[in-house]
PDB file of C-alpha atoms and ligand atoms in Angstrom:
ATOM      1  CA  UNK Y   9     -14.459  20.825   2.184  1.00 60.00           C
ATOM      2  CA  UNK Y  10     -14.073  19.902  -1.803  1.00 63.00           C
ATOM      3  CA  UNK Y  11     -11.883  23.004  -3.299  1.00 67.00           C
ATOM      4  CA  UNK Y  12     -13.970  24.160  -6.639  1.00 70.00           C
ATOM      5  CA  UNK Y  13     -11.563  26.629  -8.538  1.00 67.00           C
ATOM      6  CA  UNK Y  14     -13.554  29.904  -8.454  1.00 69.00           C
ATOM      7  CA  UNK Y  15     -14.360  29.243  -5.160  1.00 82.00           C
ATOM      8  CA  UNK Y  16     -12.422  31.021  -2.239  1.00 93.00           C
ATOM      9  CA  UNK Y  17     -13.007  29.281   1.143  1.00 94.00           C
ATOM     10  CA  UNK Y  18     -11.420  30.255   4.516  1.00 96.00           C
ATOM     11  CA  UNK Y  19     -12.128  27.616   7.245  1.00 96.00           C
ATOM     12  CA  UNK Y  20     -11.851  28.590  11.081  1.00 98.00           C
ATOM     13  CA  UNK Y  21     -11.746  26.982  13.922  1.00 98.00           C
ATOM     14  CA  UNK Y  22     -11.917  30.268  16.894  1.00 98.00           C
ATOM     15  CA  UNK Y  23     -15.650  31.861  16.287  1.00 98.00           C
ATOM     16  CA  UNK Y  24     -14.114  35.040  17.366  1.00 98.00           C
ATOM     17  CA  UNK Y  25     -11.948  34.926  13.983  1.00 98.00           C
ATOM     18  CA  UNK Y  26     -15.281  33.754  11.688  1.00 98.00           C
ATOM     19  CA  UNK Y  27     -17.030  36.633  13.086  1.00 98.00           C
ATOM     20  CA  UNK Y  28     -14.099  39.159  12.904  1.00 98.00           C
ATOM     21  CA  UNK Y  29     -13.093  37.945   9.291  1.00 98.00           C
ATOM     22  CA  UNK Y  30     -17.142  37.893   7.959  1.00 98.00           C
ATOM     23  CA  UNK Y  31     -18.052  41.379   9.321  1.00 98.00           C
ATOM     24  CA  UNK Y  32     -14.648  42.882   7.802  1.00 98.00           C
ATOM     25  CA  UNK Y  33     -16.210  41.605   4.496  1.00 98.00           C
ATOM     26  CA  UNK Y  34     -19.555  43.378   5.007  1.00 98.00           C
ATOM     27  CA  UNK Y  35     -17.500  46.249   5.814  1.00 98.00           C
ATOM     28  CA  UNK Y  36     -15.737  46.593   3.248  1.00 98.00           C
ATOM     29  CA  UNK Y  37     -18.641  46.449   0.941  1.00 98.00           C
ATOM     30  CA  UNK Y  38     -20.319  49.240   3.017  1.00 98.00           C
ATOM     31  CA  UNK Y  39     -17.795  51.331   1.995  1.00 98.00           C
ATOM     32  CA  UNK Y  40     -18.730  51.539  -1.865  1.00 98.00           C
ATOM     33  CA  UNK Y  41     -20.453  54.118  -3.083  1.00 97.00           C
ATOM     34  CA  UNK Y  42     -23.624  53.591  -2.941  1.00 97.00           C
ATOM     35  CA  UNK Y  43     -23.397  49.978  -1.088  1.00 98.00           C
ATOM     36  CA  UNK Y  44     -25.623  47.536  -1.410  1.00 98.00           C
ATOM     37  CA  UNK Y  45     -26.257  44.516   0.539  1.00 99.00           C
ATOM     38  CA  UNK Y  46     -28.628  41.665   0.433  1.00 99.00           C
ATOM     39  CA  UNK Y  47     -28.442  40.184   4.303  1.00 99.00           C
ATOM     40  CA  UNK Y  48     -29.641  36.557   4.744  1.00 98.00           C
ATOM     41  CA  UNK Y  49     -31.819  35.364   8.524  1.00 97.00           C
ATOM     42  CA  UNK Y  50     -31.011  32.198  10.411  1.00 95.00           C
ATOM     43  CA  UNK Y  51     -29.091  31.798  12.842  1.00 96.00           C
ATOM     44  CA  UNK Y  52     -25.323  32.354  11.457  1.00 98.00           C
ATOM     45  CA  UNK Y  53     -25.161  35.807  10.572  1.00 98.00           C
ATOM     46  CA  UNK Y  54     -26.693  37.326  13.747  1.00 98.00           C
ATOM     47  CA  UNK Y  55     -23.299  37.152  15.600  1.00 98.00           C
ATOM     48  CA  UNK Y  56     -21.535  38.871  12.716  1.00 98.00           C
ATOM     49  CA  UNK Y  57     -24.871  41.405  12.410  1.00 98.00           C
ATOM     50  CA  UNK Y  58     -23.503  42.375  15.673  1.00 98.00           C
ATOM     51  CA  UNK Y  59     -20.033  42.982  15.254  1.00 98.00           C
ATOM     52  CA  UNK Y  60     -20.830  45.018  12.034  1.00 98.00           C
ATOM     53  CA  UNK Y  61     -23.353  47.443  14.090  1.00 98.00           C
ATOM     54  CA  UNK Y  62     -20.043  49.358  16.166  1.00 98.00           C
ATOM     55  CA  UNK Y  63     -18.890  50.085  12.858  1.00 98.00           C
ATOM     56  CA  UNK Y  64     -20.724  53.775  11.981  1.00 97.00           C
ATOM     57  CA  UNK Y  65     -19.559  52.768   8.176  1.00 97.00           C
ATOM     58  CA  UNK Y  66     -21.918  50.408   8.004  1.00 98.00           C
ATOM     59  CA  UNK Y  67     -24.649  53.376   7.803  1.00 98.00           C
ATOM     60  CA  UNK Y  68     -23.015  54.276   4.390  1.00 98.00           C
ATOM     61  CA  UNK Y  69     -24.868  50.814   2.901  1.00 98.00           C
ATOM     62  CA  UNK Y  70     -28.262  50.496   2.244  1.00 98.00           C
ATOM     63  CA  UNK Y  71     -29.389  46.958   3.130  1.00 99.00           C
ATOM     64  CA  UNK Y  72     -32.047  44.184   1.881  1.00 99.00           C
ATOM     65  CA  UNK Y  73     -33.222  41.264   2.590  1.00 99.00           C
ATOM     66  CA  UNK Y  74     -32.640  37.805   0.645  1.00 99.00           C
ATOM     67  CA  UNK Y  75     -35.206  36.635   2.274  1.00 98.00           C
ATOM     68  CA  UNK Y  76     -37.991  36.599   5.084  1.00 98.00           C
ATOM     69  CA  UNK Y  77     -40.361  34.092   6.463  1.00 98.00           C
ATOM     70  CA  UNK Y  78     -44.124  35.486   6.098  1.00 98.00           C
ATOM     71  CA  UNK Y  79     -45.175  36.226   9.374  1.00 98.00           C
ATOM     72  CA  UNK Y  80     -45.696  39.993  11.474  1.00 98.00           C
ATOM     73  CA  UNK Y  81     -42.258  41.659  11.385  1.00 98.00           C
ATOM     74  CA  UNK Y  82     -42.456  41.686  15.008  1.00 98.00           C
ATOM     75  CA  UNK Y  83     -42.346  38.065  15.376  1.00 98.00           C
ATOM     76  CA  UNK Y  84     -38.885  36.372  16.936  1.00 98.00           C
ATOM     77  CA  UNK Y  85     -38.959  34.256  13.672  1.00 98.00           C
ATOM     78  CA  UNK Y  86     -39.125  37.290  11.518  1.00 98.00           C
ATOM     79  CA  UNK Y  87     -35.109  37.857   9.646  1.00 98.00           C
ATOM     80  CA  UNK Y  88     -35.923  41.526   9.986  1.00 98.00           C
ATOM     81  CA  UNK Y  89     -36.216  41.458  13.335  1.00 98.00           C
ATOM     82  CA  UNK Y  90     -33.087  39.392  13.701  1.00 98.00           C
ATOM     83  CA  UNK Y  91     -31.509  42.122  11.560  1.00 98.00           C
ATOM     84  CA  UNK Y  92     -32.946  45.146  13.113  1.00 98.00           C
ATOM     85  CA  UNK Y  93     -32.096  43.906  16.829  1.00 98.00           C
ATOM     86  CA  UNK Y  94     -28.503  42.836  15.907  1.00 98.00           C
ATOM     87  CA  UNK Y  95     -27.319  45.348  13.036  1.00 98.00           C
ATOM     88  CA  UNK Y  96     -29.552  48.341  13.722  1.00 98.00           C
ATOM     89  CA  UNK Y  97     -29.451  49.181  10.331  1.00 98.00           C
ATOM     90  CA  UNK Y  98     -29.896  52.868   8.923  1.00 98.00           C
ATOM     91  CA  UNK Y  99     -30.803  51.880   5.849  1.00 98.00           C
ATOM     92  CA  UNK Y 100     -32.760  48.970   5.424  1.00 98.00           C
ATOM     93  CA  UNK Y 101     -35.402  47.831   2.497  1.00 98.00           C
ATOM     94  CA  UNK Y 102     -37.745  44.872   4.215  1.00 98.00           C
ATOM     95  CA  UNK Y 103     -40.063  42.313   2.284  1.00 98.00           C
ATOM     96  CA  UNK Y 104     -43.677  43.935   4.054  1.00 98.00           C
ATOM     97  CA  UNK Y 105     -45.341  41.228   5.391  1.00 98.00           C
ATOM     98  CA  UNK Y 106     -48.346  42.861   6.591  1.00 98.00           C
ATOM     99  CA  UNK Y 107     -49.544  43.008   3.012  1.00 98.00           C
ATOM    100  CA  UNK Y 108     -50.800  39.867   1.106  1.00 98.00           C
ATOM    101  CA  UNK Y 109     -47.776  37.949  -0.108  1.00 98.00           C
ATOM    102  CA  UNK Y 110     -48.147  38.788  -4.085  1.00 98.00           C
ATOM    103  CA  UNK Y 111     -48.405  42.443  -3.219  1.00 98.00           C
ATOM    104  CA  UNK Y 112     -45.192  42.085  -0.854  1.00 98.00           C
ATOM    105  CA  UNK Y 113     -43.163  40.730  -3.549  1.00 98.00           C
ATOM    106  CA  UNK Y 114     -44.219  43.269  -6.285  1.00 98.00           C
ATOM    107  CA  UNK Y 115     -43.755  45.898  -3.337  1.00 98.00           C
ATOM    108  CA  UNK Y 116     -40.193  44.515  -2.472  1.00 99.00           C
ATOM    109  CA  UNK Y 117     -39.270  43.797  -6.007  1.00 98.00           C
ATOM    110  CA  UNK Y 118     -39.870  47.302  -7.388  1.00 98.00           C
ATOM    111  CA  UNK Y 119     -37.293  48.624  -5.229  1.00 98.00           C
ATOM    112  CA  UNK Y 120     -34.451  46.429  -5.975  1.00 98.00           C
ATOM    113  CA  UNK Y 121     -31.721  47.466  -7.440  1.00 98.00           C
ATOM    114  CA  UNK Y 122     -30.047  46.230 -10.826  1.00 98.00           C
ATOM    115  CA  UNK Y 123     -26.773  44.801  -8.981  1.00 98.00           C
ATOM    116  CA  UNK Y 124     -26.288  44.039  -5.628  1.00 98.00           C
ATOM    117  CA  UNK Y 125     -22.634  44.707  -4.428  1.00 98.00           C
ATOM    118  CA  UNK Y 126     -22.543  41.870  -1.664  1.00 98.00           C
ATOM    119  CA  UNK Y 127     -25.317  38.966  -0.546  1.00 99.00           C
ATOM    120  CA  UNK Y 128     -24.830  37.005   2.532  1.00 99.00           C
ATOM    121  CA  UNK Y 129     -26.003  33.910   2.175  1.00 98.00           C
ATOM    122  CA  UNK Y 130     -26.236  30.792   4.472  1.00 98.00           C
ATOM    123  CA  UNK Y 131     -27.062  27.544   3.731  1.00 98.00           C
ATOM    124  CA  UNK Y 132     -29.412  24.694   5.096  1.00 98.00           C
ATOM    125  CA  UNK Y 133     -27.887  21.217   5.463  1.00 97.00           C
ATOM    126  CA  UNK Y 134     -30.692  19.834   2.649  1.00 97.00           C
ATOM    127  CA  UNK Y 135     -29.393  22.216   0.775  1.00 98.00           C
ATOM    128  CA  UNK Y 136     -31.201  25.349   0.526  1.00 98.00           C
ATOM    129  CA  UNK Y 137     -30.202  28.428   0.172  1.00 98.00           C
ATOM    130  CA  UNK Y 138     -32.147  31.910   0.846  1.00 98.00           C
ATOM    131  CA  UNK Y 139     -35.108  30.336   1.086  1.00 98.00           C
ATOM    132  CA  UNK Y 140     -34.985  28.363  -2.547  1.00 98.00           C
ATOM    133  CA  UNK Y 141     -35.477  24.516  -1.037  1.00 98.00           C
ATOM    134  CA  UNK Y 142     -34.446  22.033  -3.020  1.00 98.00           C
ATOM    135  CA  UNK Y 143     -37.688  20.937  -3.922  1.00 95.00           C
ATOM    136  CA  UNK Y 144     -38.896  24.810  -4.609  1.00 97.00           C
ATOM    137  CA  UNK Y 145     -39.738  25.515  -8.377  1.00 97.00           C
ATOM    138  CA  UNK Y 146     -38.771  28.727  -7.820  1.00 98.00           C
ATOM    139  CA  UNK Y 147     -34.851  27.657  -7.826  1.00 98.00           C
ATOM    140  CA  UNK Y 148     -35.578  27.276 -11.867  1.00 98.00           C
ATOM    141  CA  UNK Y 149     -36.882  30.886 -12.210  1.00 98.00           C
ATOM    142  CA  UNK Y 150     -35.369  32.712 -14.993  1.00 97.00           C
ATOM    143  CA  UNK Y 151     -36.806  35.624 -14.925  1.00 96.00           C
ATOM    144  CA  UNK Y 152     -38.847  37.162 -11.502  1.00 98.00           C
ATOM    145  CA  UNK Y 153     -36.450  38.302  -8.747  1.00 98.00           C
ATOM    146  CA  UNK Y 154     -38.436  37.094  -6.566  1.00 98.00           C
ATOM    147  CA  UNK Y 155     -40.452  34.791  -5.527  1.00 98.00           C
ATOM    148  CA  UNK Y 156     -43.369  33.179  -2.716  1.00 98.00           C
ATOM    149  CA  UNK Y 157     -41.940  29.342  -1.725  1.00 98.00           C
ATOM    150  CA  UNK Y 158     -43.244  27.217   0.657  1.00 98.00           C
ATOM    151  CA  UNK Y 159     -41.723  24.529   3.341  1.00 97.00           C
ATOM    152  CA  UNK Y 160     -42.941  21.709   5.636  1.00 95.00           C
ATOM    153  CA  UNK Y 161     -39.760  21.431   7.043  1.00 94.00           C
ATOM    154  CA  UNK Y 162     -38.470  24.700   8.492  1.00 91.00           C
ATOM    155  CA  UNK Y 163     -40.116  26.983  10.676  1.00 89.00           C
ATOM    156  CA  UNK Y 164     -42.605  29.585   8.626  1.00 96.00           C
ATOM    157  CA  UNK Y 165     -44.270  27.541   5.817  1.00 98.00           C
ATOM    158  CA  UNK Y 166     -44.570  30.695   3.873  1.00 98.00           C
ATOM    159  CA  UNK Y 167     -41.819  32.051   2.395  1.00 98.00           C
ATOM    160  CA  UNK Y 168     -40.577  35.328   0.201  1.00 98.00           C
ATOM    161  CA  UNK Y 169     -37.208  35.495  -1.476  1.00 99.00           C
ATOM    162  CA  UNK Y 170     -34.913  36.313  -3.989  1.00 99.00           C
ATOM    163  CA  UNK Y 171     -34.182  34.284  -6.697  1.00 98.00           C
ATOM    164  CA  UNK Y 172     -30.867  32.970  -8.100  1.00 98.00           C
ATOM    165  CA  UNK Y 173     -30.855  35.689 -10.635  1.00 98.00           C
ATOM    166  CA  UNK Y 174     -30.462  38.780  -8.562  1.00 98.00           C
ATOM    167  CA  UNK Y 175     -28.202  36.499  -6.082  1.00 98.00           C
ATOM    168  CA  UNK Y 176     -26.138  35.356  -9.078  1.00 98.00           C
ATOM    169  CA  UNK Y 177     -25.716  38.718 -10.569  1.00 98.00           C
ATOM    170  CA  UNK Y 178     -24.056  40.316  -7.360  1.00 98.00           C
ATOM    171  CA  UNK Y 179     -20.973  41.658  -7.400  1.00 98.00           C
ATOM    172  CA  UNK Y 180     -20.011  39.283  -4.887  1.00 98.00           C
ATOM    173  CA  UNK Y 181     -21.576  36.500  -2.476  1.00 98.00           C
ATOM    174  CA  UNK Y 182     -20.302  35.736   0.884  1.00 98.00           C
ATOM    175  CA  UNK Y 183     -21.369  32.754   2.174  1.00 98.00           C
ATOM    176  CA  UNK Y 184     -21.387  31.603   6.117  1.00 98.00           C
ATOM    177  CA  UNK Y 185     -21.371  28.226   7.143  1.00 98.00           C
ATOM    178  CA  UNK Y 186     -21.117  26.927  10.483  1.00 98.00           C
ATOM    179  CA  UNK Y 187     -20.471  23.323  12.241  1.00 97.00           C
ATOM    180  CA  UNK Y 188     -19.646  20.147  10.435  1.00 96.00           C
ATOM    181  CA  UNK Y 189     -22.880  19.142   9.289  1.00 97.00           C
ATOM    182  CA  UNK Y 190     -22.234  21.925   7.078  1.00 96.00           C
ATOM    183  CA  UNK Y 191     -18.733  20.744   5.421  1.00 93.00           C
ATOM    184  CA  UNK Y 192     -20.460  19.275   2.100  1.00 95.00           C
ATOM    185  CA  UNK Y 193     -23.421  21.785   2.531  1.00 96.00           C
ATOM    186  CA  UNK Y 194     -22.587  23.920  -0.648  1.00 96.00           C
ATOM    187  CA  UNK Y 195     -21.976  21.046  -3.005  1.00 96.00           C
ATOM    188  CA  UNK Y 196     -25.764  20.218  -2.562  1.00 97.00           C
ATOM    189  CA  UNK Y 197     -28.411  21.599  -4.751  1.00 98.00           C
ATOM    190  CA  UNK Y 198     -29.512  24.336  -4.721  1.00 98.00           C
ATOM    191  CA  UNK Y 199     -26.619  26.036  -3.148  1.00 98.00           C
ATOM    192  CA  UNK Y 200     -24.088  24.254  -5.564  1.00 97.00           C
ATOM    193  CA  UNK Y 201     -25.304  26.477  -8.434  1.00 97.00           C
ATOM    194  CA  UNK Y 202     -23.592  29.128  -5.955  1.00 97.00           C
ATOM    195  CA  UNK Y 203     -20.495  27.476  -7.374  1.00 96.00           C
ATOM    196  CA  UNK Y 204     -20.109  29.245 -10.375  1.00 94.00           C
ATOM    197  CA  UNK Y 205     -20.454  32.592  -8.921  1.00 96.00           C
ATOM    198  CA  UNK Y 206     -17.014  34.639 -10.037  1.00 94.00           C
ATOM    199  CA  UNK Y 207     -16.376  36.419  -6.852  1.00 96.00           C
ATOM    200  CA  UNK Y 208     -17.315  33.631  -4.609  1.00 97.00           C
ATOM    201  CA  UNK Y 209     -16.173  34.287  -0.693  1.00 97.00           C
ATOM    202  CA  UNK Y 210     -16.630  30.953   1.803  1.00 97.00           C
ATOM    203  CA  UNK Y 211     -16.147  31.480   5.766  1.00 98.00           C
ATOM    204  CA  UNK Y 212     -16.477  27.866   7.274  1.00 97.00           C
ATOM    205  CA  UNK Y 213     -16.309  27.436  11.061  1.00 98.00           C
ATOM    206  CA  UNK Y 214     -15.774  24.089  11.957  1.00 94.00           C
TER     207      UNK Y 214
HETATM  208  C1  6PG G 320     -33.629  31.768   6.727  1.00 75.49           C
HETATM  209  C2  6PG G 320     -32.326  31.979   5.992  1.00 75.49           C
HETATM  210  C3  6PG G 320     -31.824  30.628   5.515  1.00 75.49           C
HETATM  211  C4  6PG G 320     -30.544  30.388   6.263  1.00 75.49           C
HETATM  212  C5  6PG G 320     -30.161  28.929   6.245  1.00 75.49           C
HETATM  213  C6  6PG G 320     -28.971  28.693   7.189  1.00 75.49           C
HETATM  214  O1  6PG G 320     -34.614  32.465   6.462  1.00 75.49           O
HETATM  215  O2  6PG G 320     -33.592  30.917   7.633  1.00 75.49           O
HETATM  216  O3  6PG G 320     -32.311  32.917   5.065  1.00 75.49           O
HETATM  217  O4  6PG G 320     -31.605  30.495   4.151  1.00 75.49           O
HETATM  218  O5  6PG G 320     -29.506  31.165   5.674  1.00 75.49           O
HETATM  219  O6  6PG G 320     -31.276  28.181   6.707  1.00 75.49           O
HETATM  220  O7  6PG G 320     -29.396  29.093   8.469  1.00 75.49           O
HETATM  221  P1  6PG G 320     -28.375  29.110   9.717  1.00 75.49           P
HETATM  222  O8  6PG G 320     -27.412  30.202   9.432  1.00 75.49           O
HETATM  223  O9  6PG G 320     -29.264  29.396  10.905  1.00 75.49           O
HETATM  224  O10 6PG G 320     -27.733  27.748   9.754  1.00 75.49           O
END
């Protein structure tokens, strides 16, 4: 993986260690006062959700959501689901999807905070990141912190998610990659405006 020089990357090749060395991250964030975190879905984090939810510090944090697919909250393609079932979170401010999808975002974004301390992020292989695809206007907003996006590509056409403001803004941004096809993942847009993030944290497991 290309080395860019805020960037700080730890590759590894024992999952075990990725998921060890990722939740110790969250962790640490959920000890701040007042934590908190903005959690990503997929596939990645849900090991690491896991390993976070024996920790009872983790109830110290309140958690978000970077993003969710529009669909009922109950649905096994729903990242609050995936985050409920694996982190069992105390604290945790969802994207409502059983509202129309303008009134979810103003309902979500009115109880954002100014600064998020962490966001976990993954990243697709095209690309993407939350769920800002690369052909998404929305990865040009300025101003809303959120923000409806659509794809053809991934499951749930209809999306809801933060937008690189808010993510940019954080305190810090962990991001989790997994498998090769992944290697180059962050120098691709969207994700590579990631790169100039200050306190930017890469776990890579190859
Ligand atoms: C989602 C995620 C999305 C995810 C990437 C990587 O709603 O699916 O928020 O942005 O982070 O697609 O997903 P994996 O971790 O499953 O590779």
């Amino acid at each position: 993986m290309v080395r860019y020089p805020l960037m700080n990357t730890k590759t590894f090749s024992q999952e075990a260690d990725f998921i060890k060395e990722s939740a110790k991250i969250i962790l640490e964030a959920c000890k701040l006062p007042n934590a908190k975190i903005a959690l990503s879905g997929g596939q990645t984090p849900e090991p690491i959700l896991k390993e976070l939810s024996h920790h009872v510090e983790k109830d110290n944090a309140t958690f978000y959501q970077v993003d969710e697919r529009y669909t009922e909250k109950t649905s096994p393609d729903s990242n609050q689901k995936m985050i409920r079932d694996s982190l069992n979170p105390k604290n945790f401010i969802t994207f409502d999807t059983s509202l129309p999808i303008e009134e979810a975002l103003s309902n979500y974004q009115n109880q954002l905070p100014n600064q998020f301390d962490l966001i976990v992020l993954g990243i697709g292989t095209d690309g993407h990141t939350a769920s800002l695809f690369p052909n998404s206007p929305a990865t040009e907003e300025e101003s809303s912190p959120v923000a409806h996006t659509q794809t053809s590509e991934f499951t749930i056409p209809d999306r809801l998610t933060l937008t690189f403001p808010p993510i940019l803004h954080s305190k810090k941004i962990l991001v989790l990659l997994k498998g090769q096809n992944k290697i180059d993942a962050i120098e691709k847009f969207p994700a590579s405006k990631l790169l100039k993030h200050q306190n930017l944290q890469v776990h890579f497991l190859v």
